[in-house]
Amino acid sequence: MFKPKKFVDLSLDLTDDTPIYPGDPKPRIAVATTIEREGYNLHHVHIGSQSGSHVDAPYHFLASGERIDESDLSLFIGTGLVIPCLGKGEQEPIVLDEVQEYVDCAEPGNIVLFHTGWSRYAGSDKYFLHPYVDIDVIDALLAKGVRTFCIDCINIDITGGDAFPAHDAIAAVQGIIAENLTNFDAIDFSHPLVSLFPLKLVGCDGSPVRAVAMQLE
């Protein structure tokens, strides 16, 4: 029987106060029916395709890219490769020299997780001044066959800029980006199985996810 030894929830709480990228739809979750009135509990959930912990489909930045319902499901599950990037400052790039030893270990099918620790600032203005991943790091991992990239920030690129090189490069190979994740420090075991499955939102640019890392042995 398949039963992981440990589960690590990598998802932010999704509430009306969950941080959103500037300009995105604000989440709104409200009671629609109650047991007392209608005989059952039901909520009205109004969220954007990029609300909370989410994945980006290539279509998010590439008009000809795959929509989230078209993406290869194998891209949303795989062995995680956690790359520690702790100690970075506000809007500081994660550069190749700092992470080369982890890039060298990357294999096709890996899901890379950039661990900045920045999710601890969620709910504050500082959250939007996060570190970001330099394009040289993305290119090196793409060359190793990686197609799925995660970060515990609101954006793998710099927020507030007018260029999105990491998004563009990953979209160009029909890859997947997961953002607004958290709790990477709780992955205290090797070779985590990471799951990022999206909702099947037909024609959309992305989807909220319940991201999880699992210890199998």
PDB file of C-alpha atoms in Angstrom:
ATOM      1  CA  MET A   1       0.000   0.000   0.000  1.00  0.00           C
ATOM      2  CA  PHE A   2       1.339   3.436  -0.999  1.00  0.00           C
ATOM      3  CA  LYS A   3       1.436   5.628   2.086  1.00  0.00           C
ATOM      4  CA  PRO A   4       4.047   8.371   2.560  1.00  0.00           C
ATOM      5  CA  LYS A   5       5.774   8.563   5.939  1.00  0.00           C
ATOM      6  CA  LYS A   6       5.401  12.337   6.106  1.00  0.00           C
ATOM      7  CA  PHE A   7       3.450  15.114   4.390  1.00  0.00           C
ATOM      8  CA  VAL A   8       4.607  18.733   4.214  1.00  0.00           C
ATOM      9  CA  ASP A   9       2.011  21.312   3.194  1.00  0.00           C
ATOM     10  CA  LEU A  10       3.707  23.836   0.894  1.00  0.00           C
ATOM     11  CA  SER A  11       0.573  25.969   0.414  1.00  0.00           C
ATOM     12  CA  LEU A  12      -0.334  29.370   1.817  1.00  0.00           C
ATOM     13  CA  ASP A  13      -3.723  29.716   3.482  1.00  0.00           C
ATOM     14  CA  LEU A  14      -6.200  30.926   0.856  1.00  0.00           C
ATOM     15  CA  THR A  15      -8.329  33.655   2.439  1.00  0.00           C
ATOM     16  CA  ASP A  16      -9.565  37.139   1.645  1.00  0.00           C
ATOM     17  CA  ASP A  17      -6.176  38.378   2.946  1.00  0.00           C
ATOM     18  CA  THR A  18      -3.870  36.110   0.933  1.00  0.00           C
ATOM     19  CA  PRO A  19      -1.176  38.196  -0.816  1.00  0.00           C
ATOM     20  CA  ILE A  20      -1.817  38.713  -4.520  1.00  0.00           C
ATOM     21  CA  TYR A  21       0.349  40.056  -7.308  1.00  0.00           C
ATOM     22  CA  PRO A  22      -0.409  43.783  -7.725  1.00  0.00           C
ATOM     23  CA  GLY A  23      -3.424  44.177  -9.992  1.00  0.00           C
ATOM     24  CA  ASP A  24      -4.645  40.574  -9.744  1.00  0.00           C
ATOM     25  CA  PRO A  25      -8.206  39.809  -8.605  1.00  0.00           C
ATOM     26  CA  LYS A  26      -8.590  39.955  -4.830  1.00  0.00           C
ATOM     27  CA  PRO A  27      -9.801  36.668  -3.304  1.00  0.00           C
ATOM     28  CA  ARG A  28     -13.262  36.765  -1.785  1.00  0.00           C
ATOM     29  CA  ILE A  29     -14.598  33.757   0.095  1.00  0.00           C
ATOM     30  CA  ALA A  30     -18.048  34.065   1.622  1.00  0.00           C
ATOM     31  CA  VAL A  31     -20.808  31.883   3.032  1.00  0.00           C
ATOM     32  CA  ALA A  32     -23.404  31.050   0.378  1.00  0.00           C
ATOM     33  CA  THR A  33     -25.645  28.643   2.296  1.00  0.00           C
ATOM     34  CA  THR A  34     -25.766  27.234   5.823  1.00  0.00           C
ATOM     35  CA  ILE A  35     -27.091  24.097   7.464  1.00  0.00           C
ATOM     36  CA  GLU A  36     -29.443  26.234   9.545  1.00  0.00           C
ATOM     37  CA  ARG A  37     -31.044  27.969   6.528  1.00  0.00           C
ATOM     38  CA  GLU A  38     -30.724  25.629   3.552  1.00  0.00           C
ATOM     39  CA  GLY A  39     -29.767  22.349   5.171  1.00  0.00           C
ATOM     40  CA  TYR A  40     -26.157  22.289   3.954  1.00  0.00           C
ATOM     41  CA  ASN A  41     -22.995  24.413   4.128  1.00  0.00           C
ATOM     42  CA  LEU A  42     -21.638  25.929   0.899  1.00  0.00           C
ATOM     43  CA  HIS A  43     -19.227  28.769   0.176  1.00  0.00           C
ATOM     44  CA  HIS A  44     -18.960  31.240  -2.670  1.00  0.00           C
ATOM     45  CA  VAL A  45     -15.301  31.332  -3.772  1.00  0.00           C
ATOM     46  CA  HIS A  46     -14.151  34.187  -6.011  1.00  0.00           C
ATOM     47  CA  ILE A  47     -10.454  33.919  -6.856  1.00  0.00           C
ATOM     48  CA  GLY A  48      -8.099  34.618  -9.721  1.00  0.00           C
ATOM     49  CA  SER A  49      -6.280  31.898 -11.621  1.00  0.00           C
ATOM     50  CA  GLN A  50      -3.081  33.017  -9.860  1.00  0.00           C
ATOM     51  CA  SER A  51      -4.530  33.321  -6.333  1.00  0.00           C
ATOM     52  CA  GLY A  52      -2.613  31.897  -3.386  1.00  0.00           C
ATOM     53  CA  SER A  53      -0.182  29.053  -4.012  1.00  0.00           C
ATOM     54  CA  HIS A  54      -0.537  28.453  -7.724  1.00  0.00           C
ATOM     55  CA  VAL A  55       0.998  27.168 -10.935  1.00  0.00           C
ATOM     56  CA  ASP A  56       1.549  29.131 -14.141  1.00  0.00           C
ATOM     57  CA  ALA A  57       0.859  27.505 -17.476  1.00  0.00           C
ATOM     58  CA  PRO A  58       3.006  28.557 -20.466  1.00  0.00           C
ATOM     59  CA  TYR A  59       0.001  30.534 -21.761  1.00  0.00           C
ATOM     60  CA  HIS A  60       0.460  32.959 -18.863  1.00  0.00           C
ATOM     61  CA  PHE A  61       3.311  34.618 -20.768  1.00  0.00           C
ATOM     62  CA  LEU A  62       3.164  32.990 -24.200  1.00  0.00           C
ATOM     63  CA  ALA A  63       0.125  33.429 -26.445  1.00  0.00           C
ATOM     64  CA  SER A  64       0.870  30.157 -28.245  1.00  0.00           C
ATOM     65  CA  GLY A  65       1.688  28.304 -25.013  1.00  0.00           C
ATOM     66  CA  GLU A  66      -0.263  25.444 -23.512  1.00  0.00           C
ATOM     67  CA  ARG A  67      -3.197  26.331 -21.262  1.00  0.00           C
ATOM     68  CA  ILE A  68      -3.282  24.796 -17.793  1.00  0.00           C
ATOM     69  CA  ASP A  69      -5.694  22.038 -18.874  1.00  0.00           C
ATOM     70  CA  GLU A  70      -3.366  21.140 -21.759  1.00  0.00           C
ATOM     71  CA  SER A  71      -0.129  20.837 -19.775  1.00  0.00           C
ATOM     72  CA  ASP A  72       1.473  17.414 -19.368  1.00  0.00           C
ATOM     73  CA  LEU A  73       0.359  16.109 -15.963  1.00  0.00           C
ATOM     74  CA  SER A  74       3.812  14.597 -15.381  1.00  0.00           C
ATOM     75  CA  LEU A  75       5.128  18.150 -14.920  1.00  0.00           C
ATOM     76  CA  PHE A  76       3.113  18.508 -11.708  1.00  0.00           C
ATOM     77  CA  ILE A  77       4.644  15.595  -9.817  1.00  0.00           C
ATOM     78  CA  GLY A  78       8.224  14.516  -9.370  1.00  0.00           C
ATOM     79  CA  THR A  79      11.258  14.311  -7.156  1.00  0.00           C
ATOM     80  CA  GLY A  80      11.986  17.650  -5.569  1.00  0.00           C
ATOM     81  CA  LEU A  81      15.405  19.285  -5.631  1.00  0.00           C
ATOM     82  CA  VAL A  82      15.511  21.944  -2.905  1.00  0.00           C
ATOM     83  CA  ILE A  83      17.990  24.731  -3.638  1.00  0.00           C
ATOM     84  CA  PRO A  84      18.746  26.796  -0.503  1.00  0.00           C
ATOM     85  CA  CYS A  85      18.856  30.527  -1.216  1.00  0.00           C
ATOM     86  CA  LEU A  86      18.527  31.820   2.342  1.00  0.00           C
ATOM     87  CA  GLY A  87      20.093  35.099   3.347  1.00  0.00           C
ATOM     88  CA  LYS A  88      19.248  36.946   0.151  1.00  0.00           C
ATOM     89  CA  GLY A  89      18.268  40.596   0.481  1.00  0.00           C
ATOM     90  CA  GLU A  90      15.411  42.603  -0.940  1.00  0.00           C
ATOM     91  CA  GLN A  91      15.135  42.264  -4.736  1.00  0.00           C
ATOM     92  CA  GLU A  92      18.493  40.490  -4.836  1.00  0.00           C
ATOM     93  CA  PRO A  93      19.070  37.973  -7.618  1.00  0.00           C
ATOM     94  CA  ILE A  94      19.859  34.322  -7.014  1.00  0.00           C
ATOM     95  CA  VAL A  95      22.876  33.847  -9.285  1.00  0.00           C
ATOM     96  CA  LEU A  96      24.436  30.779 -10.827  1.00  0.00           C
ATOM     97  CA  ASP A  97      27.705  30.822  -8.879  1.00  0.00           C
ATOM     98  CA  GLU A  98      25.730  30.489  -5.637  1.00  0.00           C
ATOM     99  CA  VAL A  99      23.718  27.446  -6.704  1.00  0.00           C
ATOM    100  CA  GLN A 100      25.983  25.702  -9.219  1.00  0.00           C
ATOM    101  CA  GLU A 101      26.474  22.587  -7.070  1.00  0.00           C
ATOM    102  CA  TYR A 102      22.712  22.022  -6.984  1.00  0.00           C
ATOM    103  CA  VAL A 103      22.311  22.702 -10.686  1.00  0.00           C
ATOM    104  CA  ASP A 104      24.977  20.075 -11.346  1.00  0.00           C
ATOM    105  CA  CYS A 105      22.824  17.518  -9.470  1.00  0.00           C
ATOM    106  CA  ALA A 106      19.625  18.307 -11.367  1.00  0.00           C
ATOM    107  CA  GLU A 107      18.042  15.623 -13.542  1.00  0.00           C
ATOM    108  CA  PRO A 108      15.209  15.613 -16.065  1.00  0.00           C
ATOM    109  CA  GLY A 109      11.898  15.322 -14.241  1.00  0.00           C
ATOM    110  CA  ASN A 110      13.121  17.042 -11.088  1.00  0.00           C
ATOM    111  CA  ILE A 111      10.911  19.710  -9.567  1.00  0.00           C
ATOM    112  CA  VAL A 112      13.223  22.486  -8.392  1.00  0.00           C
ATOM    113  CA  LEU A 113      12.286  24.438  -5.267  1.00  0.00           C
ATOM    114  CA  PHE A 114      14.126  27.708  -4.593  1.00  0.00           C
ATOM    115  CA  HIS A 115      14.082  28.096  -0.815  1.00  0.00           C
ATOM    116  CA  THR A 116      14.428  31.792   0.024  1.00  0.00           C
ATOM    117  CA  GLY A 117      12.468  31.756   3.280  1.00  0.00           C
ATOM    118  CA  TRP A 118      10.647  34.865   2.061  1.00  0.00           C
ATOM    119  CA  SER A 119       7.180  33.432   2.697  1.00  0.00           C
ATOM    120  CA  ARG A 120       7.616  34.481   6.338  1.00  0.00           C
ATOM    121  CA  TYR A 121       6.926  38.036   5.157  1.00  0.00           C
ATOM    122  CA  ALA A 122       3.546  37.180   3.594  1.00  0.00           C
ATOM    123  CA  GLY A 123       1.049  39.844   4.608  1.00  0.00           C
ATOM    124  CA  SER A 124       3.622  42.651   4.762  1.00  0.00           C
ATOM    125  CA  ASP A 125       4.948  45.096   2.164  1.00  0.00           C
ATOM    126  CA  LYS A 126       8.341  43.376   2.366  1.00  0.00           C
ATOM    127  CA  TYR A 127       6.813  40.278   0.758  1.00  0.00           C
ATOM    128  CA  PHE A 128       6.803  42.084  -2.596  1.00  0.00           C
ATOM    129  CA  LEU A 129      10.517  42.965  -2.317  1.00  0.00           C
ATOM    130  CA  HIS A 130      11.556  39.332  -2.572  1.00  0.00           C
ATOM    131  CA  PRO A 131      14.682  37.803  -4.115  1.00  0.00           C
ATOM    132  CA  TYR A 132      14.307  36.466  -7.644  1.00  0.00           C
ATOM    133  CA  VAL A 133      16.014  33.920  -9.866  1.00  0.00           C
ATOM    134  CA  ASP A 134      18.558  35.151 -12.394  1.00  0.00           C
ATOM    135  CA  ILE A 135      17.969  33.956 -15.943  1.00  0.00           C
ATOM    136  CA  ASP A 136      21.381  32.219 -16.048  1.00  0.00           C
ATOM    137  CA  VAL A 137      20.163  29.851 -13.309  1.00  0.00           C
ATOM    138  CA  ILE A 138      16.953  29.125 -15.230  1.00  0.00           C
ATOM    139  CA  ASP A 139      18.841  28.507 -18.467  1.00  0.00           C
ATOM    140  CA  ALA A 140      21.283  26.151 -16.741  1.00  0.00           C
ATOM    141  CA  LEU A 141      18.454  24.107 -15.209  1.00  0.00           C
ATOM    142  CA  LEU A 142      16.540  24.012 -18.488  1.00  0.00           C
ATOM    143  CA  ALA A 143      19.696  22.637 -20.113  1.00  0.00           C
ATOM    144  CA  LYS A 144      19.661  19.853 -17.491  1.00  0.00           C
ATOM    145  CA  GLY A 145      16.108  18.914 -18.488  1.00  0.00           C
ATOM    146  CA  VAL A 146      14.229  20.583 -15.612  1.00  0.00           C
ATOM    147  CA  ARG A 147      10.789  21.822 -16.639  1.00  0.00           C
ATOM    148  CA  THR A 148       9.101  22.634 -13.303  1.00  0.00           C
ATOM    149  CA  PHE A 149      10.258  25.478 -11.058  1.00  0.00           C
ATOM    150  CA  CYS A 150       8.932  26.482  -7.614  1.00  0.00           C
ATOM    151  CA  ILE A 151       9.663  29.408  -5.316  1.00  0.00           C
ATOM    152  CA  ASP A 152       8.457  30.517  -1.881  1.00  0.00           C
ATOM    153  CA  CYS A 153       7.892  34.082  -3.117  1.00  0.00           C
ATOM    154  CA  ILE A 154       5.082  35.711  -5.049  1.00  0.00           C
ATOM    155  CA  ASN A 155       7.136  35.776  -8.257  1.00  0.00           C
ATOM    156  CA  ILE A 156      10.118  33.894  -9.689  1.00  0.00           C
ATOM    157  CA  ASP A 157      11.038  37.147 -11.512  1.00  0.00           C
ATOM    158  CA  ILE A 158      11.411  40.527  -9.848  1.00  0.00           C
ATOM    159  CA  THR A 159       8.093  42.111  -8.843  1.00  0.00           C
ATOM    160  CA  GLY A 160       7.527  45.618 -10.130  1.00  0.00           C
ATOM    161  CA  GLY A 161       9.701  45.259 -13.207  1.00  0.00           C
ATOM    162  CA  ASP A 162       8.635  45.320 -16.842  1.00  0.00           C
ATOM    163  CA  ALA A 163      10.504  42.163 -17.920  1.00  0.00           C
ATOM    164  CA  PHE A 164       9.889  38.538 -16.958  1.00  0.00           C
ATOM    165  CA  PRO A 165      12.860  36.579 -18.335  1.00  0.00           C
ATOM    166  CA  ALA A 166      12.368  33.470 -16.171  1.00  0.00           C
ATOM    167  CA  HIS A 167       8.693  33.234 -17.099  1.00  0.00           C
ATOM    168  CA  ASP A 168       9.505  33.717 -20.781  1.00  0.00           C
ATOM    169  CA  ALA A 169      12.248  31.067 -20.847  1.00  0.00           C
ATOM    170  CA  ILE A 170      10.198  28.446 -18.996  1.00  0.00           C
ATOM    171  CA  ALA A 171       7.091  29.123 -21.087  1.00  0.00           C
ATOM    172  CA  ALA A 172       9.147  28.710 -24.272  1.00  0.00           C
ATOM    173  CA  VAL A 173       9.726  25.015 -23.405  1.00  0.00           C
ATOM    174  CA  GLN A 174       6.126  24.500 -22.174  1.00  0.00           C
ATOM    175  CA  GLY A 175       7.371  24.332 -18.582  1.00  0.00           C
ATOM    176  CA  ILE A 176       5.568  25.071 -15.328  1.00  0.00           C
ATOM    177  CA  ILE A 177       6.180  27.638 -12.578  1.00  0.00           C
ATOM    178  CA  ALA A 178       4.777  27.377  -9.037  1.00  0.00           C
ATOM    179  CA  GLU A 179       4.767  30.522  -6.908  1.00  0.00           C
ATOM    180  CA  ASN A 180       3.515  31.753  -3.539  1.00  0.00           C
ATOM    181  CA  LEU A 181       4.595  28.513  -1.878  1.00  0.00           C
ATOM    182  CA  THR A 182       5.771  28.187   1.714  1.00  0.00           C
ATOM    183  CA  ASN A 183       7.184  25.870   4.389  1.00  0.00           C
ATOM    184  CA  PHE A 184      10.181  24.634   2.392  1.00  0.00           C
ATOM    185  CA  ASP A 185      12.206  24.466   5.605  1.00  0.00           C
ATOM    186  CA  ALA A 186       9.989  21.578   6.755  1.00  0.00           C
ATOM    187  CA  ILE A 187      11.305  19.380   3.933  1.00  0.00           C
ATOM    188  CA  ASP A 188      13.913  17.792   6.201  1.00  0.00           C
ATOM    189  CA  PHE A 189      14.265  14.587   4.197  1.00  0.00           C
ATOM    190  CA  SER A 190      15.943  13.739   0.911  1.00  0.00           C
ATOM    191  CA  HIS A 191      14.240  13.012  -2.414  1.00  0.00           C
ATOM    192  CA  PRO A 192      10.804  14.458  -1.568  1.00  0.00           C
ATOM    193  CA  LEU A 193       7.958  13.597  -3.878  1.00  0.00           C
ATOM    194  CA  VAL A 194       6.384  16.945  -4.786  1.00  0.00           C
ATOM    195  CA  SER A 195       2.790  17.256  -6.016  1.00  0.00           C
ATOM    196  CA  LEU A 196       1.454  20.450  -7.627  1.00  0.00           C
ATOM    197  CA  PHE A 197      -1.663  19.287  -9.481  1.00  0.00           C
ATOM    198  CA  PRO A 198      -3.873  22.143 -10.740  1.00  0.00           C
ATOM    199  CA  LEU A 199      -7.617  22.372 -11.200  1.00  0.00           C
ATOM    200  CA  LYS A 200      -8.700  21.534 -14.733  1.00  0.00           C
ATOM    201  CA  LEU A 201      -9.597  25.120 -15.625  1.00  0.00           C
ATOM    202  CA  VAL A 202     -10.192  24.916 -19.366  1.00  0.00           C
ATOM    203  CA  GLY A 203      -8.403  27.572 -21.382  1.00  0.00           C
ATOM    204  CA  CYS A 204      -6.815  29.275 -18.352  1.00  0.00           C
ATOM    205  CA  ASP A 205      -3.314  30.594 -17.681  1.00  0.00           C
ATOM    206  CA  GLY A 206      -2.865  28.875 -14.323  1.00  0.00           C
ATOM    207  CA  SER A 207      -4.555  27.465 -11.262  1.00  0.00           C
ATOM    208  CA  PRO A 208      -4.432  27.539  -7.483  1.00  0.00           C
ATOM    209  CA  VAL A 209      -2.949  24.330  -6.039  1.00  0.00           C
ATOM    210  CA  ARG A 210      -2.591  22.443  -2.768  1.00  0.00           C
ATOM    211  CA  ALA A 211       1.145  21.898  -3.039  1.00  0.00           C
ATOM    212  CA  VAL A 212       2.561  19.015  -0.982  1.00  0.00           C
ATOM    213  CA  ALA A 213       5.950  17.370  -0.430  1.00  0.00           C
ATOM    214  CA  MET A 214       5.955  13.734   0.677  1.00  0.00           C
ATOM    215  CA  GLN A 215       8.575  11.491   2.282  1.00  0.00           C
ATOM    216  CA  LEU A 216       8.308   8.038   0.768  1.00  0.00           C
ATOM    217  CA  GLU A 217      10.986   6.185   2.802  1.00  0.00           C
TER     218      GLU A 217
END
